[in-house]
Tab-separated table of C-alpha atoms and ligand atoms in Angstrom:
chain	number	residue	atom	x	y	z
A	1	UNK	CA	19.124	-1.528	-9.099
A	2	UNK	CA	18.482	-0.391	-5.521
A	3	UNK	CA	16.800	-3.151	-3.555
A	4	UNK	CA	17.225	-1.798	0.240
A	5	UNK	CA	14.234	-0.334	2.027
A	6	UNK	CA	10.161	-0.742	1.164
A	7	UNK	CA	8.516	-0.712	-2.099
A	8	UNK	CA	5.469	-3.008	-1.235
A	9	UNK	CA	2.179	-3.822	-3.197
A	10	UNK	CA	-0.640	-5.553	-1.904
A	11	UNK	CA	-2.553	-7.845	-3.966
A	12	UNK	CA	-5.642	-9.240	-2.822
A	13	UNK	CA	-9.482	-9.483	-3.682
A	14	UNK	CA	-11.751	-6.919	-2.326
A	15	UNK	CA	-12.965	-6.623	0.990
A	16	UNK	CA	-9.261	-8.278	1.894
A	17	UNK	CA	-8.384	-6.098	4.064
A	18	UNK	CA	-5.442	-4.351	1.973
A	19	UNK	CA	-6.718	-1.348	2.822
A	20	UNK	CA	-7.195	-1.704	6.441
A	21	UNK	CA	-3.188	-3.177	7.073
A	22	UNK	CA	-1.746	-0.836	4.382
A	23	UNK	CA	-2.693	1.899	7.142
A	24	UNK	CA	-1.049	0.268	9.891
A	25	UNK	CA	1.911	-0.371	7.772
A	26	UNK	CA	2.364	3.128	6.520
A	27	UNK	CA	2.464	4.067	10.162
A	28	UNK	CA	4.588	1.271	11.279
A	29	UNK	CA	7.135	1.756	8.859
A	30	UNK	CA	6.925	5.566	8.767
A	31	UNK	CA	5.927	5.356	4.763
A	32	UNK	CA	3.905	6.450	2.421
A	33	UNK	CA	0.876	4.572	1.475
A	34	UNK	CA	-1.125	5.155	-1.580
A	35	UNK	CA	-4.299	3.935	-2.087
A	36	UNK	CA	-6.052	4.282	-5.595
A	37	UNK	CA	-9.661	3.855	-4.508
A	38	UNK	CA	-8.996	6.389	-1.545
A	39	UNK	CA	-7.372	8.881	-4.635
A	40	UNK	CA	-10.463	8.327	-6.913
A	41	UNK	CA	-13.079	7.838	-4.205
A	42	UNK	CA	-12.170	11.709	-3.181
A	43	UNK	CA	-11.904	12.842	-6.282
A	44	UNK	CA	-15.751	11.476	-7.466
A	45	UNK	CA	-16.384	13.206	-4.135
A	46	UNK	CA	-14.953	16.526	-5.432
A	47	UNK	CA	-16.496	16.452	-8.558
A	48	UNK	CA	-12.983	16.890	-10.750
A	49	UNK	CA	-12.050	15.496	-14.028
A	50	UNK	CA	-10.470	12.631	-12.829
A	51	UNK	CA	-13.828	12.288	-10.442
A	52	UNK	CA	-16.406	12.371	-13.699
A	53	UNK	CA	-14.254	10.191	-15.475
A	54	UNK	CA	-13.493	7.734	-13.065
A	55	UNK	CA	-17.448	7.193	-11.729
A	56	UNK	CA	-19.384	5.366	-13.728
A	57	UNK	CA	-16.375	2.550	-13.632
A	58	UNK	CA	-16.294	2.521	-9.919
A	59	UNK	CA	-20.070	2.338	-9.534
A	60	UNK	CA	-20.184	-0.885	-11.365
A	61	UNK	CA	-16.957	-2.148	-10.230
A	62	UNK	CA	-15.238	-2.636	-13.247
A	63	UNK	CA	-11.395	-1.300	-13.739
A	64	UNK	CA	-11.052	2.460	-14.571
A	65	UNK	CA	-8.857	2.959	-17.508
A	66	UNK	CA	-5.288	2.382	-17.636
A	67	UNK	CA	-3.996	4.988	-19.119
A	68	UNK	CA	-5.625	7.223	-16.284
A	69	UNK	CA	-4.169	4.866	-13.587
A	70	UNK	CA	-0.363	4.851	-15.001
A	71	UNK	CA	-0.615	8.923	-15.270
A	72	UNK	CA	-2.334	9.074	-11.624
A	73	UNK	CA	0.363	6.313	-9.667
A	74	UNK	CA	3.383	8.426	-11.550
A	75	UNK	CA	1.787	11.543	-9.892
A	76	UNK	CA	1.102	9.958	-6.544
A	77	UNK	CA	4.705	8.400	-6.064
A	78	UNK	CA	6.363	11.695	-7.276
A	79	UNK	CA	9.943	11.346	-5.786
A	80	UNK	CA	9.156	8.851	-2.718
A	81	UNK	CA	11.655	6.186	-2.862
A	82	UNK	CA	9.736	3.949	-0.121
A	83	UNK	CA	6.090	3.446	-0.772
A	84	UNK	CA	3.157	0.838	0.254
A	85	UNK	CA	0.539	0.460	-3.173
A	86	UNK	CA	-2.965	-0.468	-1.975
A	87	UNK	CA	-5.022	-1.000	-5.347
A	88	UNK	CA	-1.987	-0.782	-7.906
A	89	UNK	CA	-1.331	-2.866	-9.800
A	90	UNK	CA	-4.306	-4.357	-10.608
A	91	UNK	CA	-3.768	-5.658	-14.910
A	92	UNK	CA	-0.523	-6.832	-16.517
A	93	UNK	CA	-0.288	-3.394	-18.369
A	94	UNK	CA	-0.146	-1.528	-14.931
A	95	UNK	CA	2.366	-3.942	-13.675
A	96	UNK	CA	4.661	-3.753	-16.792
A	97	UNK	CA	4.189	0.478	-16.343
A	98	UNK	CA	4.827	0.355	-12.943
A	99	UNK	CA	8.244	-1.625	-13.619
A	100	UNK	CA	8.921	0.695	-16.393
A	101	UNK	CA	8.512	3.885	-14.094
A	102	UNK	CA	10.428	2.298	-11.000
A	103	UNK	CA	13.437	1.250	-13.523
A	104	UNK	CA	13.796	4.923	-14.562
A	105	UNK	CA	14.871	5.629	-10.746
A	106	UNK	CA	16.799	2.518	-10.357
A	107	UNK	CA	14.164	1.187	-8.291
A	108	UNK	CA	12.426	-1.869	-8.221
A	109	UNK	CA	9.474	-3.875	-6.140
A	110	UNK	CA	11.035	-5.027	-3.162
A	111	UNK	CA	7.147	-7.359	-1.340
A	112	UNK	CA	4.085	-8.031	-2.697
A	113	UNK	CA	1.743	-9.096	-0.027
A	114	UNK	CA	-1.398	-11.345	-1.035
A	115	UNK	CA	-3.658	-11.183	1.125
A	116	UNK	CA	-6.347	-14.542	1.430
A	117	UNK	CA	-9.316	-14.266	2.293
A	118	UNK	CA	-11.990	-16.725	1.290
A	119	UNK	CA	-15.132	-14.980	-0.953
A	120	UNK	CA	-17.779	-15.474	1.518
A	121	UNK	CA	-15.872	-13.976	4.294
A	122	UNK	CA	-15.126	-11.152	2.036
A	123	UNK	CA	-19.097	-10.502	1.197
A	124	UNK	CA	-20.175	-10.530	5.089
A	125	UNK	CA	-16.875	-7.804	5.883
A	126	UNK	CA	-17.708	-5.769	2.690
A	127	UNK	CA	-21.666	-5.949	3.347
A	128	UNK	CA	-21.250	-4.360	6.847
A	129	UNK	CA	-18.280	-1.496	5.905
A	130	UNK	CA	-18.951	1.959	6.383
A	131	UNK	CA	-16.536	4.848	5.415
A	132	UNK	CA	-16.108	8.244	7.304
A	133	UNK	CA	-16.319	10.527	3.765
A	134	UNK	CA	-13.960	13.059	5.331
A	135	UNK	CA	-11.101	11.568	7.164
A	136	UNK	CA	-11.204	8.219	4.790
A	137	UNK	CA	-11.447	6.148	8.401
A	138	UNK	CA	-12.720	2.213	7.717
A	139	UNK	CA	-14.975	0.732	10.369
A	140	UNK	CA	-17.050	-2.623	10.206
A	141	UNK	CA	-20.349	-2.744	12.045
A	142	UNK	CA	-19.236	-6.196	12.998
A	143	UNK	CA	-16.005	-6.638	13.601
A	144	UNK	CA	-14.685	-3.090	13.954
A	145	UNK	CA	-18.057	-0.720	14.821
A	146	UNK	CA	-17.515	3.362	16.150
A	147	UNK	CA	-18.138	4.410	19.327
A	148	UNK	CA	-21.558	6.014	18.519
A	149	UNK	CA	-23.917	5.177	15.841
A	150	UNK	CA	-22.295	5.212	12.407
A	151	UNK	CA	-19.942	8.251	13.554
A	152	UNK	CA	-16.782	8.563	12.984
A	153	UNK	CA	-14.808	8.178	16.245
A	154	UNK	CA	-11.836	10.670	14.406
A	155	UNK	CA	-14.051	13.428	13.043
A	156	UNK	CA	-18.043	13.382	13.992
A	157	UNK	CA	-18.818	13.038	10.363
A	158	UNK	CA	-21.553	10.518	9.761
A	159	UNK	CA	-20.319	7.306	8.320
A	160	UNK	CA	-21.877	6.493	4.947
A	161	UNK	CA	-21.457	3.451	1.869
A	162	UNK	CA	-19.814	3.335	-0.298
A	163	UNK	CA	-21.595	2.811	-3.672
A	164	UNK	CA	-19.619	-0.035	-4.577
A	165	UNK	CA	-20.337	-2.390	-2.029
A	166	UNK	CA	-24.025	-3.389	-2.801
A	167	UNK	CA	-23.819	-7.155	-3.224
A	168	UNK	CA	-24.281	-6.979	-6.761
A	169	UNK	CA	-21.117	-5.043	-7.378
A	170	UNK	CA	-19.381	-6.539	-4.970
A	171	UNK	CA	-19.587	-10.323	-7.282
A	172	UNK	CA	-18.840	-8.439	-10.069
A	173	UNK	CA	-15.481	-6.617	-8.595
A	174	UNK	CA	-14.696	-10.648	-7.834
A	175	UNK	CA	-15.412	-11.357	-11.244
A	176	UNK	CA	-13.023	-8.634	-12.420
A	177	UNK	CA	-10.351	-9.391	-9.588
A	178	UNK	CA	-10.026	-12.923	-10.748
A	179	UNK	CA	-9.730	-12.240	-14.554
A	180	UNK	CA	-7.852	-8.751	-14.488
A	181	UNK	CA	-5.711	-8.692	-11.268
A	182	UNK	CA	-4.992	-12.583	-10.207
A	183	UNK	CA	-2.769	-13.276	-12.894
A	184	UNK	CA	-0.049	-10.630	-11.292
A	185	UNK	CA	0.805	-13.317	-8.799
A	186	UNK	CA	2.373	-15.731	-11.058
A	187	UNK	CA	3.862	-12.497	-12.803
A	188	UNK	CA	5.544	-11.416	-9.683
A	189	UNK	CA	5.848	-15.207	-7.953
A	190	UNK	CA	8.312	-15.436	-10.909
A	191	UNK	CA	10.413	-12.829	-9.148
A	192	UNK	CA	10.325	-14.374	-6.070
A	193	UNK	CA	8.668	-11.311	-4.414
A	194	UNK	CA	5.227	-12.841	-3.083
A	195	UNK	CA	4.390	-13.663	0.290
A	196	UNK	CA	0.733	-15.239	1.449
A	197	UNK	CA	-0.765	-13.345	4.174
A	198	UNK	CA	-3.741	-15.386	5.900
A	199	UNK	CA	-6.582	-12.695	6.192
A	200	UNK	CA	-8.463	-14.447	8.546
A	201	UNK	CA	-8.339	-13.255	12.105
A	202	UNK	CA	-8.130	-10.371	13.950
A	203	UNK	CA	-6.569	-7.342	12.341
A	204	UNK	CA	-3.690	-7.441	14.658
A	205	UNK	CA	-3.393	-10.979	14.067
A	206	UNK	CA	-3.078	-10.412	10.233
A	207	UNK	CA	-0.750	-7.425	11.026
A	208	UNK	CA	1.581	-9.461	13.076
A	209	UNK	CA	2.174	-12.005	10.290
A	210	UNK	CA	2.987	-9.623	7.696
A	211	UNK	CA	5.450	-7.704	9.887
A	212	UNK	CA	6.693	-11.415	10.164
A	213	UNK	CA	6.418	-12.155	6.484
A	214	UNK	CA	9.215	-8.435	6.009
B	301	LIG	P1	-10.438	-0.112	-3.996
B	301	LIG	O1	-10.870	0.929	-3.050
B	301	LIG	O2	-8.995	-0.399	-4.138
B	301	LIG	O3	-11.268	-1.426	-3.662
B	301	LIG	P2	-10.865	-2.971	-3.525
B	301	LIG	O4	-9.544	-3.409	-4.038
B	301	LIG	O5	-12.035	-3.636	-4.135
B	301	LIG	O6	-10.630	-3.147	-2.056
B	301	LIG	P3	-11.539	-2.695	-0.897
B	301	LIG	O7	-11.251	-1.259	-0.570
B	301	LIG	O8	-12.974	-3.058	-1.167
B	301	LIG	O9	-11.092	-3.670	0.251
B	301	LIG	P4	-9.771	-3.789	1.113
B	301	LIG	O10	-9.054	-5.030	0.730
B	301	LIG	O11	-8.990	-2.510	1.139
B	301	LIG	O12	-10.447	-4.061	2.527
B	301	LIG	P5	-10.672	-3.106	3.814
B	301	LIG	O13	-9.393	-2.953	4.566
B	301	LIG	O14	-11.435	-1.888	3.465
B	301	LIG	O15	-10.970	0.217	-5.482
B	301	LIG	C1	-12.296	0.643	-5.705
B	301	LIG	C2	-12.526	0.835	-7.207
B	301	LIG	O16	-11.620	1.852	-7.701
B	301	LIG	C3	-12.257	-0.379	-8.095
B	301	LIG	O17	-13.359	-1.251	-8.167
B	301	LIG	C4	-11.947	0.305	-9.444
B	301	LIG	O18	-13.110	0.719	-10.079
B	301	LIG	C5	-11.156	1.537	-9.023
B	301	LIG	N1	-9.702	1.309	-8.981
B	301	LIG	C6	-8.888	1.407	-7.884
B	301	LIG	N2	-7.624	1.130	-8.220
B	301	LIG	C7	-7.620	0.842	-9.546
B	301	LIG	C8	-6.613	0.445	-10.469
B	301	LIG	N3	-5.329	0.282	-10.087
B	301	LIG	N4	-6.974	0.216	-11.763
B	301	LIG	C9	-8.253	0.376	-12.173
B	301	LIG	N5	-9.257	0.739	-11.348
B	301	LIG	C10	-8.944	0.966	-10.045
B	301	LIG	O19	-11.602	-4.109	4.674
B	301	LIG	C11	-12.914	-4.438	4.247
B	301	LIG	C12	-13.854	-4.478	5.473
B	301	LIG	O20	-13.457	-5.546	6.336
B	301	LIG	C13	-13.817	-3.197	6.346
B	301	LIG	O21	-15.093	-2.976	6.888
B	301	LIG	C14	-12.803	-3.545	7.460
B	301	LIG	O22	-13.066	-2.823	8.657
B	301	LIG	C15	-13.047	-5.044	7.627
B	301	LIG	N6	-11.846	-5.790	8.007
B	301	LIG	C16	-10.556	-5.554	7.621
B	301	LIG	N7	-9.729	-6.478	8.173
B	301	LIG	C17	-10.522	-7.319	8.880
B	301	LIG	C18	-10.255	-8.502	9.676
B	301	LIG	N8	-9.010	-8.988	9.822
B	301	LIG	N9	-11.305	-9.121	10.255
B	301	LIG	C19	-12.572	-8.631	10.100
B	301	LIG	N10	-12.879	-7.527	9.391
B	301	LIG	C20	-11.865	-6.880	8.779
């Protein structure tokens, strides 16, 4: 089994911030990332199959399917042997798939960041995100806001959000976090792979202990 180089999930609740340090670690490291709510956020915005079927999940936060996950994570990591997962794993089943897959190439899960972030903080940072819908850029009126008035500083498109984060959803995708996703950290503490990541702080403050934490 080949255990050199950077196979690395982040685990976390929403609004952690997995999404935000995955970025800077792709580019850090000079790896892929792959995010499954960027993949099925652009295809709802296309309108494909995956889109129409993935939709009415997302808009109520609740998991999309499995079986459409494991098919769309086998796609997305094609041949890459180095790879940062921001969404996936998220149930035991996608976690036993994702082991299965990684075997096949002699691979295996080499970090698994958890990000913590207490559930208040993470209502206030979600309540005040807005996405650019083209470039997929993340800004926070508060903590992180454009240049000019809900533009995006990359591309001029006007910032919008996303459907998901109404306050309502947001419990619920806490509710499904902690019964669906949580119990992967004992699963993969038992491997010795997890490290804690404080999410309070700046985001170069957070970044600096997980380049610490590799
Ligand atoms: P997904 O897009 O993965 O959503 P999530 O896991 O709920 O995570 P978020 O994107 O909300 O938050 P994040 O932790 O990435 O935080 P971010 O960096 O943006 O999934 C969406 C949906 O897709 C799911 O609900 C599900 O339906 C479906 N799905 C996806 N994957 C699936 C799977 N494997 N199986 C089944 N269904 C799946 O930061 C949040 C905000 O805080 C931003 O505004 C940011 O600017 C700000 N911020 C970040 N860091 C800091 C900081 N240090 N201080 C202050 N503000 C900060």
């Amino acid at each position: 089994m080949e255990r050199d180089g950077y196979r690395i999930i982040f685990l976390g609740p929403p609004g952690a911030g997995k999404g935000t340090q995955a970025e800077k670690l792709s580019k850090y490291l000079g790896i892929k990332k792959i995010s499954t709510g960027d993949i099925l956020r652009e295809a709802v915005y296309k309108g494909t199959d995956l889109g129409k079927r993935a939709k009415e999940y997302m808009e109520k936060g609740e998991l999309v399917p499995d079986d459409i996950m494991i098919g769309l994570i086998e796609e997305a990591i094609g041949s890459e042997r180095n790879f940062i997962l921001d969404g996936f794993p998220r149930t035991l089943k996608q976690a036993e798939s994702l082991d299965d897959m990684l075997s096949r190439k002699n691979l295996d899960i080499t970090h698994v960041l958890l990000m913590d972030v207490p559930d208040e903080e993470i209502i206030t940072r979600i309540s005040k995100r807005r996405i650019c819908p083209s470039c997929k850029a993340v800004y926070n009126l508060v903590y992180n806001p454009p240049k000019k008035d809900e533009v995006c500083d990359k591309c001029g498109e006007k910032l919008v959000q996303r459907k998901d984060d109404s306050e309502e959803v947001v419990r619920n995708r806490l509710r499904v976090y902690k019964e669906s996703t949580q119990p992967l950290v004992g699963f993969y503490e038992r491997r010795g792979l997890v490290k804690v990541i404080e999410g309070l702080g700046t985001p170069e403050e957070v970044f600096k202990r997980i380049t610490e934490a590799l």
